[in-house]
PDB file of C-alpha atoms in Angstrom:
ATOM      1  CA  MET A   3    -140.661 -41.640  74.160  1.00 60.00           C
ATOM      2  CA  SER A   4    -140.329 -45.416  74.394  1.00 88.00           C
ATOM      3  CA  ALA A   5    -143.220 -47.565  75.574  1.00 97.00           C
ATOM      4  CA  ILE A   6    -143.263 -48.866  79.135  1.00 98.00           C
ATOM      5  CA  ILE A   7    -143.430 -52.669  79.010  1.00 98.00           C
ATOM      6  CA  LYS A   8    -144.101 -54.883  82.033  1.00 98.00           C
ATOM      7  CA  VAL A   9    -144.010 -58.674  82.013  1.00 98.00           C
ATOM      8  CA  ILE A  10    -146.151 -60.991  84.136  1.00 98.00           C
ATOM      9  CA  ILE A  11    -144.911 -64.564  84.669  1.00 98.00           C
ATOM     10  CA  PRO A  12    -147.158 -66.980  86.605  1.00 97.00           C
ATOM     11  CA  ALA A  13    -144.926 -69.581  88.238  1.00 97.00           C
ATOM     12  CA  PHE A  14    -145.665 -72.779  90.120  1.00 95.00           C
ATOM     13  CA  ASN A  15    -142.571 -74.830  90.979  1.00 96.00           C
ATOM     14  CA  GLU A  16    -140.421 -73.372  88.201  1.00 97.00           C
ATOM     15  CA  GLY A  17    -137.264 -73.115  90.313  1.00 96.00           C
ATOM     16  CA  ASP A  18    -135.058 -74.703  87.637  1.00 96.00           C
ATOM     17  CA  SER A  19    -136.249 -72.428  84.843  1.00 97.00           C
ATOM     18  CA  ILE A  20    -137.500 -69.119  86.213  1.00 98.00           C
ATOM     19  CA  GLY A  21    -134.055 -67.537  86.549  1.00 98.00           C
ATOM     20  CA  LYS A  22    -133.326 -68.246  82.879  1.00 98.00           C
ATOM     21  CA  VAL A  23    -136.626 -66.725  81.755  1.00 98.00           C
ATOM     22  CA  VAL A  24    -136.167 -63.554  83.824  1.00 98.00           C
ATOM     23  CA  SER A  25    -132.517 -63.031  82.917  1.00 98.00           C
ATOM     24  CA  GLU A  26    -133.067 -63.532  79.170  1.00 98.00           C
ATOM     25  CA  LEU A  27    -135.898 -61.035  78.789  1.00 98.00           C
ATOM     26  CA  PRO A  28    -134.641 -57.984  76.846  1.00 98.00           C
ATOM     27  CA  ASN A  29    -133.652 -54.658  78.393  1.00 95.00           C
ATOM     28  CA  SER A  30    -136.700 -53.010  76.821  1.00 95.00           C
ATOM     29  CA  VAL A  31    -138.740 -54.390  79.750  1.00 98.00           C
ATOM     30  CA  ALA A  32    -139.314 -51.944  82.613  1.00 98.00           C
ATOM     31  CA  GLU A  33    -140.337 -54.535  85.221  1.00 98.00           C
ATOM     32  CA  ILE A  34    -140.601 -58.311  85.384  1.00 98.00           C
ATOM     33  CA  ILE A  35    -143.283 -59.542  87.754  1.00 98.00           C
ATOM     34  CA  VAL A  36    -143.145 -63.194  88.803  1.00 98.00           C
ATOM     35  CA  VAL A  37    -146.276 -64.381  90.586  1.00 98.00           C
ATOM     36  CA  ASN A  38    -145.399 -67.319  92.813  1.00 98.00           C
ATOM     37  CA  ASN A  39    -148.454 -69.562  92.683  1.00 96.00           C
ATOM     38  CA  ASN A  40    -147.973 -71.663  95.814  1.00 93.00           C
ATOM     39  CA  SER A  41    -144.583 -73.119  94.856  1.00 96.00           C
ATOM     40  CA  ASN A  42    -142.729 -75.359  97.287  1.00 95.00           C
ATOM     41  CA  ASP A  43    -139.338 -75.187  95.584  1.00 96.00           C
ATOM     42  CA  ASP A  44    -136.838 -72.343  95.082  1.00 97.00           C
ATOM     43  CA  THR A  45    -138.920 -70.425  92.510  1.00 98.00           C
ATOM     44  CA  VAL A  46    -139.076 -67.295  94.695  1.00 98.00           C
ATOM     45  CA  GLU A  47    -135.358 -67.168  95.514  1.00 98.00           C
ATOM     46  CA  ASN A  48    -134.277 -67.768  91.927  1.00 98.00           C
ATOM     47  CA  ALA A  49    -136.698 -65.200  90.511  1.00 98.00           C
ATOM     48  CA  GLN A  50    -135.502 -62.568  92.997  1.00 98.00           C
ATOM     49  CA  LYS A  51    -131.856 -63.381  92.280  1.00 98.00           C
ATOM     50  CA  ALA A  52    -132.493 -62.820  88.576  1.00 98.00           C
ATOM     51  CA  GLY A  53    -133.971 -59.378  89.318  1.00 98.00           C
ATOM     52  CA  ALA A  54    -137.731 -59.943  89.242  1.00 98.00           C
ATOM     53  CA  THR A  55    -140.384 -58.440  91.477  1.00 98.00           C
ATOM     54  CA  VAL A  56    -141.988 -61.446  93.200  1.00 98.00           C
ATOM     55  CA  LEU A  57    -145.619 -61.525  94.318  1.00 98.00           C
ATOM     56  CA  THR A  58    -147.439 -64.361  96.089  1.00 97.00           C
ATOM     57  CA  GLU A  59    -150.791 -65.836  95.099  1.00 98.00           C
ATOM     58  CA  ASN A  60    -151.607 -68.901  97.168  1.00 95.00           C
ATOM     59  CA  ARG A  61    -154.810 -69.749  95.320  1.00 95.00           C
ATOM     60  CA  LYS A  62    -153.631 -72.194  92.688  1.00 93.00           C
ATOM     61  CA  GLY A  63    -154.554 -71.348  89.144  1.00 93.00           C
ATOM     62  CA  TYR A  64    -152.966 -69.685  86.120  1.00 95.00           C
ATOM     63  CA  GLY A  65    -155.669 -67.028  85.990  1.00 96.00           C
ATOM     64  CA  TYR A  66    -155.382 -66.301  89.707  1.00 97.00           C
ATOM     65  CA  ALA A  67    -151.668 -65.629  89.221  1.00 98.00           C
ATOM     66  CA  CYS A  68    -152.233 -63.373  86.209  1.00 98.00           C
ATOM     67  CA  LEU A  69    -154.944 -61.419  88.043  1.00 98.00           C
ATOM     68  CA  LYS A  70    -152.595 -60.918  91.001  1.00 98.00           C
ATOM     69  CA  GLY A  71    -149.986 -59.438  88.683  1.00 98.00           C
ATOM     70  CA  LEU A  72    -152.558 -57.118  87.119  1.00 98.00           C
ATOM     71  CA  GLN A  73    -153.776 -55.977  90.525  1.00 98.00           C
ATOM     72  CA  TYR A  74    -150.208 -55.049  91.431  1.00 98.00           C
ATOM     73  CA  ILE A  75    -149.781 -53.065  88.205  1.00 98.00           C
ATOM     74  CA  ASP A  76    -153.126 -51.333  88.663  1.00 97.00           C
ATOM     75  CA  GLU A  77    -152.042 -50.049  92.070  1.00 97.00           C
ATOM     76  CA  GLN A  78    -148.817 -48.505  90.749  1.00 95.00           C
ATOM     77  CA  SER A  79    -148.585 -44.764  90.187  1.00 92.00           C
ATOM     78  CA  LYS A  80    -146.929 -45.205  86.773  1.00 92.00           C
ATOM     79  CA  GLN A  81    -148.704 -47.798  84.674  1.00 95.00           C
ATOM     80  CA  PRO A  82    -147.336 -49.506  81.576  1.00 98.00           C
ATOM     81  CA  ASP A  83    -148.289 -49.075  77.943  1.00 98.00           C
ATOM     82  CA  ILE A  84    -147.945 -52.804  77.240  1.00 98.00           C
ATOM     83  CA  VAL A  85    -148.264 -55.942  79.367  1.00 98.00           C
ATOM     84  CA  VAL A  86    -146.595 -59.149  78.203  1.00 98.00           C
ATOM     85  CA  PHE A  87    -147.426 -62.611  79.519  1.00 98.00           C
ATOM     86  CA  ILE A  88    -144.923 -65.460  79.254  1.00 98.00           C
ATOM     87  CA  ASP A  89    -144.684 -68.816  81.010  1.00 97.00           C
ATOM     88  CA  GLY A  90    -142.001 -69.510  83.581  1.00 97.00           C
ATOM     89  CA  ASP A  91    -140.998 -72.918  82.221  1.00 96.00           C
ATOM     90  CA  TYR A  92    -138.492 -71.673  79.592  1.00 97.00           C
ATOM     91  CA  SER A  93    -140.449 -73.210  76.700  1.00 97.00           C
ATOM     92  CA  ASP A  94    -140.647 -69.830  74.990  1.00 97.00           C
ATOM     93  CA  TYR A  95    -137.584 -67.843  73.978  1.00 98.00           C
ATOM     94  CA  PRO A  96    -137.650 -64.738  76.208  1.00 98.00           C
ATOM     95  CA  ASP A  97    -135.615 -62.723  73.717  1.00 97.00           C
ATOM     96  CA  ASP A  98    -138.501 -63.067  71.226  1.00 98.00           C
ATOM     97  CA  LEU A  99    -140.328 -60.448  73.306  1.00 98.00           C
ATOM     98  CA  ASP A 100    -139.269 -57.562  71.063  1.00 97.00           C
ATOM     99  CA  LYS A 101    -140.740 -59.452  68.121  1.00 98.00           C
ATOM    100  CA  VAL A 102    -144.029 -60.020  69.998  1.00 98.00           C
ATOM    101  CA  VAL A 103    -144.495 -56.363  70.985  1.00 98.00           C
ATOM    102  CA  ALA A 104    -143.406 -54.969  67.586  1.00 98.00           C
ATOM    103  CA  PRO A 105    -146.900 -54.982  65.992  1.00 98.00           C
ATOM    104  CA  ILE A 106    -148.210 -52.909  68.929  1.00 98.00           C
ATOM    105  CA  LEU A 107    -145.372 -50.402  68.629  1.00 98.00           C
ATOM    106  CA  ASN A 108    -145.188 -50.231  64.834  1.00 97.00           C
ATOM    107  CA  GLU A 109    -148.687 -51.104  63.579  1.00 98.00           C
ATOM    108  CA  ASN A 110    -150.865 -49.934  66.499  1.00 97.00           C
ATOM    109  CA  MET A 111    -152.161 -53.442  67.168  1.00 98.00           C
ATOM    110  CA  ASP A 112    -153.955 -53.964  70.493  1.00 98.00           C
ATOM    111  CA  LEU A 113    -153.185 -57.651  71.047  1.00 98.00           C
ATOM    112  CA  VAL A 114    -150.425 -59.895  69.708  1.00 98.00           C
ATOM    113  CA  ILE A 115    -150.292 -63.667  70.187  1.00 98.00           C
ATOM    114  CA  GLY A 116    -147.001 -65.514  69.881  1.00 98.00           C
ATOM    115  CA  ALA A 117    -148.029 -68.410  67.628  1.00 97.00           C
ATOM    116  CA  ARG A 118    -146.087 -71.633  68.100  1.00 96.00           C
ATOM    117  CA  LYS A 119    -145.792 -72.575  64.420  1.00 94.00           C
ATOM    118  CA  LYS A 120    -144.913 -76.186  63.703  1.00 94.00           C
ATOM    119  CA  GLU A 121    -141.787 -75.303  61.749  1.00 96.00           C
ATOM    120  CA  LEU A 122    -140.443 -73.312  64.712  1.00 96.00           C
ATOM    121  CA  ARG A 123    -141.261 -75.866  67.399  1.00 95.00           C
ATOM    122  CA  GLU A 124    -138.695 -78.262  68.788  1.00 94.00           C
ATOM    123  CA  ALA A 125    -139.801 -81.866  68.251  1.00 93.00           C
ATOM    124  CA  GLY A 126    -141.806 -83.034  71.262  1.00 91.00           C
ATOM    125  CA  SER A 127    -142.194 -79.543  72.736  1.00 93.00           C
ATOM    126  CA  MET A 128    -145.990 -79.706  72.465  1.00 91.00           C
ATOM    127  CA  THR A 129    -147.923 -82.804  73.460  1.00 86.00           C
ATOM    128  CA  PHE A 130    -150.728 -84.320  71.394  1.00 84.00           C
ATOM    129  CA  PRO A 131    -153.423 -82.939  73.764  1.00 82.00           C
ATOM    130  CA  GLN A 132    -151.921 -79.439  73.411  1.00 84.00           C
ATOM    131  CA  ILE A 133    -151.796 -79.606  69.615  1.00 89.00           C
ATOM    132  CA  PHE A 134    -155.272 -81.120  69.286  1.00 85.00           C
ATOM    133  CA  GLY A 135    -156.765 -78.694  71.812  1.00 84.00           C
ATOM    134  CA  ASN A 136    -155.262 -75.677  70.066  1.00 87.00           C
ATOM    135  CA  GLU A 137    -156.483 -76.802  66.661  1.00 90.00           C
ATOM    136  CA  LEU A 138    -159.989 -77.566  67.924  1.00 90.00           C
ATOM    137  CA  ALA A 139    -160.301 -74.297  69.863  1.00 90.00           C
ATOM    138  CA  THR A 140    -159.021 -72.110  67.027  1.00 93.00           C
ATOM    139  CA  PHE A 141    -161.223 -73.969  64.513  1.00 91.00           C
ATOM    140  CA  LEU A 142    -164.287 -73.247  66.660  1.00 91.00           C
ATOM    141  CA  MET A 143    -163.234 -69.610  67.042  1.00 92.00           C
ATOM    142  CA  ARG A 144    -163.012 -69.314  63.250  1.00 93.00           C
ATOM    143  CA  LEU A 145    -166.374 -71.038  62.866  1.00 91.00           C
ATOM    144  CA  PHE A 146    -168.295 -69.020  65.441  1.00 91.00           C
ATOM    145  CA  PHE A 147    -166.516 -65.671  65.375  1.00 93.00           C
ATOM    146  CA  GLY A 148    -164.604 -65.460  62.092  1.00 94.00           C
ATOM    147  CA  ALA A 149    -161.370 -65.284  64.095  1.00 96.00           C
ATOM    148  CA  LYS A 150    -157.940 -65.570  62.496  1.00 96.00           C
ATOM    149  CA  PHE A 151    -156.183 -67.051  65.517  1.00 97.00           C
ATOM    150  CA  THR A 152    -154.162 -70.235  64.993  1.00 96.00           C
ATOM    151  CA  ASP A 153    -152.924 -70.660  68.583  1.00 95.00           C
ATOM    152  CA  LEU A 154    -153.779 -70.006  72.228  1.00 94.00           C
ATOM    153  CA  GLY A 155    -150.091 -69.493  72.979  1.00 94.00           C
ATOM    154  CA  PRO A 156    -149.291 -68.095  76.438  1.00 95.00           C
ATOM    155  CA  PHE A 157    -146.586 -65.717  75.095  1.00 98.00           C
ATOM    156  CA  ARG A 158    -148.598 -62.608  74.270  1.00 98.00           C
ATOM    157  CA  ALA A 159    -148.595 -58.821  74.471  1.00 98.00           C
ATOM    158  CA  ILE A 160    -151.505 -56.438  74.893  1.00 98.00           C
ATOM    159  CA  LYS A 161    -151.966 -52.716  75.414  1.00 98.00           C
ATOM    160  CA  TYR A 162    -152.577 -52.214  79.117  1.00 98.00           C
ATOM    161  CA  GLU A 163    -155.598 -49.941  78.615  1.00 98.00           C
ATOM    162  CA  LYS A 164    -157.211 -52.519  76.317  1.00 98.00           C
ATOM    163  CA  LEU A 165    -156.478 -55.300  78.793  1.00 98.00           C
ATOM    164  CA  LYS A 166    -158.303 -53.392  81.520  1.00 98.00           C
ATOM    165  CA  GLU A 167    -161.320 -53.062  79.222  1.00 98.00           C
ATOM    166  CA  LEU A 168    -161.520 -56.839  78.895  1.00 98.00           C
ATOM    167  CA  GLN A 169    -162.264 -57.246  82.629  1.00 97.00           C
ATOM    168  CA  MET A 170    -160.576 -60.633  82.785  1.00 97.00           C
ATOM    169  CA  GLN A 171    -162.128 -63.186  85.149  1.00 95.00           C
ATOM    170  CA  ASP A 172    -160.915 -66.734  84.531  1.00 93.00           C
ATOM    171  CA  LYS A 173    -158.999 -68.157  87.480  1.00 94.00           C
ATOM    172  CA  THR A 174    -157.456 -71.235  85.876  1.00 89.00           C
ATOM    173  CA  TYR A 175    -156.783 -72.654  82.414  1.00 85.00           C
ATOM    174  CA  GLY A 176    -159.308 -70.570  80.454  1.00 90.00           C
ATOM    175  CA  TRP A 177    -157.330 -67.324  80.803  1.00 93.00           C
ATOM    176  CA  THR A 178    -155.779 -67.314  77.327  1.00 93.00           C
ATOM    177  CA  VAL A 179    -158.941 -68.149  75.401  1.00 93.00           C
ATOM    178  CA  GLU A 180    -160.984 -65.704  77.503  1.00 95.00           C
ATOM    179  CA  MET A 181    -158.619 -62.905  76.486  1.00 97.00           C
ATOM    180  CA  GLN A 182    -158.868 -63.803  72.812  1.00 96.00           C
ATOM    181  CA  LEU A 183    -162.657 -64.163  72.833  1.00 95.00           C
ATOM    182  CA  LYS A 184    -163.123 -60.857  74.630  1.00 96.00           C
ATOM    183  CA  ALA A 185    -160.712 -59.187  72.202  1.00 97.00           C
ATOM    184  CA  LEU A 186    -162.918 -60.427  69.347  1.00 95.00           C
ATOM    185  CA  ARG A 187    -166.062 -59.209  71.094  1.00 93.00           C
ATOM    186  CA  LYS A 188    -164.501 -55.777  71.705  1.00 96.00           C
ATOM    187  CA  LYS A 189    -163.222 -55.686  68.104  1.00 97.00           C
ATOM    188  CA  LEU A 190    -159.634 -55.117  69.183  1.00 98.00           C
ATOM    189  CA  ALA A 191    -156.983 -54.993  66.487  1.00 98.00           C
ATOM    190  CA  TYR A 192    -155.051 -58.244  66.807  1.00 98.00           C
ATOM    191  CA  THR A 193    -152.447 -60.295  65.016  1.00 98.00           C
ATOM    192  CA  GLU A 194    -150.111 -63.239  65.547  1.00 98.00           C
ATOM    193  CA  VAL A 195    -146.356 -63.448  65.146  1.00 98.00           C
ATOM    194  CA  PRO A 196    -144.582 -66.802  64.785  1.00 98.00           C
ATOM    195  CA  VAL A 197    -142.411 -67.623  67.795  1.00 98.00           C
ATOM    196  CA  ARG A 198    -139.942 -70.386  68.527  1.00 97.00           C
ATOM    197  CA  TYR A 199    -140.881 -73.023  71.084  1.00 97.00           C
ATOM    198  CA  LYS A 200    -138.823 -75.670  72.870  1.00 97.00           C
ATOM    199  CA  LYS A 201    -139.267 -78.437  75.412  1.00 94.00           C
ATOM    200  CA  ARG A 202    -140.047 -76.956  78.782  1.00 90.00           C
ATOM    201  CA  ILE A 203    -137.920 -77.510  81.875  1.00 89.00           C
ATOM    202  CA  GLY A 204    -139.814 -79.758  84.285  1.00 76.00           C
ATOM    203  CA  VAL A 205    -143.256 -81.336  83.928  1.00 69.00           C
ATOM    204  CA  SER A 206    -146.245 -79.404  82.579  1.00 61.00           C
ATOM    205  CA  LYS A 207    -149.025 -78.793  85.107  1.00 55.00           C
ATOM    206  CA  VAL A 208    -151.604 -78.909  82.311  1.00 54.00           C
ATOM    207  CA  SER A 209    -150.548 -81.145  79.442  1.00 47.00           C
ATOM    208  CA  GLY A 210    -148.278 -83.292  81.615  1.00 46.00           C
ATOM    209  CA  THR A 211    -151.246 -85.025  83.244  1.00 51.00           C
ATOM    210  CA  VAL A 212    -154.432 -86.524  81.808  1.00 52.00           C
ATOM    211  CA  LYS A 213    -156.517 -84.722  84.442  1.00 58.00           C
ATOM    212  CA  GLY A 214    -154.862 -81.385  83.641  1.00 57.00           C
ATOM    213  CA  ALA A 215    -155.335 -81.780  79.895  1.00 63.00           C
ATOM    214  CA  ILE A 216    -159.013 -82.714  80.253  1.00 66.00           C
ATOM    215  CA  PHE A 217    -159.759 -79.906  82.698  1.00 62.00           C
ATOM    216  CA  ALA A 218    -158.008 -77.353  80.493  1.00 66.00           C
ATOM    217  CA  GLY A 219    -159.942 -78.597  77.466  1.00 70.00           C
ATOM    218  CA  ILE A 220    -163.265 -78.308  79.265  1.00 74.00           C
ATOM    219  CA  LYS A 221    -162.465 -74.773  80.425  1.00 75.00           C
ATOM    220  CA  ILE A 222    -161.394 -73.626  76.963  1.00 77.00           C
ATOM    221  CA  LEU A 223    -164.390 -75.130  75.176  1.00 75.00           C
ATOM    222  CA  GLY A 224    -166.679 -73.766  77.887  1.00 80.00           C
ATOM    223  CA  TRP A 225    -165.554 -70.198  77.177  1.00 79.00           C
ATOM    224  CA  ILE A 226    -165.995 -70.671  73.429  1.00 84.00           C
ATOM    225  CA  PHE A 227    -169.506 -72.062  73.706  1.00 77.00           C
ATOM    226  CA  LYS A 228    -170.472 -69.451  76.307  1.00 80.00           C
ATOM    227  CA  TYR A 229    -169.504 -66.667  73.911  1.00 76.00           C
ATOM    228  CA  SER A 230    -171.001 -68.359  70.856  1.00 72.00           C
ATOM    229  CA  ILE A 231    -174.504 -68.169  72.348  1.00 65.00           C
ATOM    230  CA  LYS A 232    -174.243 -64.614  73.707  1.00 62.00           C
TER     231      LYS A 232
END
C-alpha cells in the first residue's frame, strides 16, 4: 500500500507563484493544503484553481500558517503517513518532492531536509543573510548537538506521527530550526537530500528586508541557545 502524503504550503501574497507550485507537485501527493496567511492578492483564487485545499490563517507568521495546516490534518478522519512542507514562492522545484520523501519510504527515515547545495542553486537565489544565517545556525547545531544538518531549508518531509510528537510551537521564523532541534532531542532518524533551488517569484518576506533577516536570525539563534542550555 502506498504512503499517504499531504503537503502544507504557507502563502502570503504568492499569487504569481502559488499556482505553479501546486500544479507541479507530483501525483503521489494525496492533498495539497495552501494556508493563506493574510494575503491581499489573488493567492487564494490561484491556489484553488490549481486544485489545492485553501485554509485561512489571519495571524501573520510562517509558524502560524504551518500550525493551521496541521490542525486541519489532525481533524481529518484519514491522516497521512508523511507531511511535506514547501514554500509557495516557486524557489524550490516541486517535482523534487519524490526525491525528498524517498528516504522515509525506502530507508525508514523520520525526517528529511531538502538541502540547498551551492552547486544546485541558481546564482542569486539565496541572499547573503540567508547563506550566512544557515551556515551559522548549522555550525552551532553541530557544536552543541553533534548534528549533521547543513541547511534549514523549508522543503522538508516528516512522518506525521513523529511530527505530532514534536509538539511544534513557533509562530514565525523559528519553525524550521525548532523542528530540527526537537528531532535531535527526540533522536529521530534524519537525513538531508540535495535539492535544486532557484530565484523566487516576488520579494522574500524574510531575507528581502533587513528587518525580516534580523528578526529571523534572532528567532533561529534563540531556539538554538534555548536548547543548548536545557
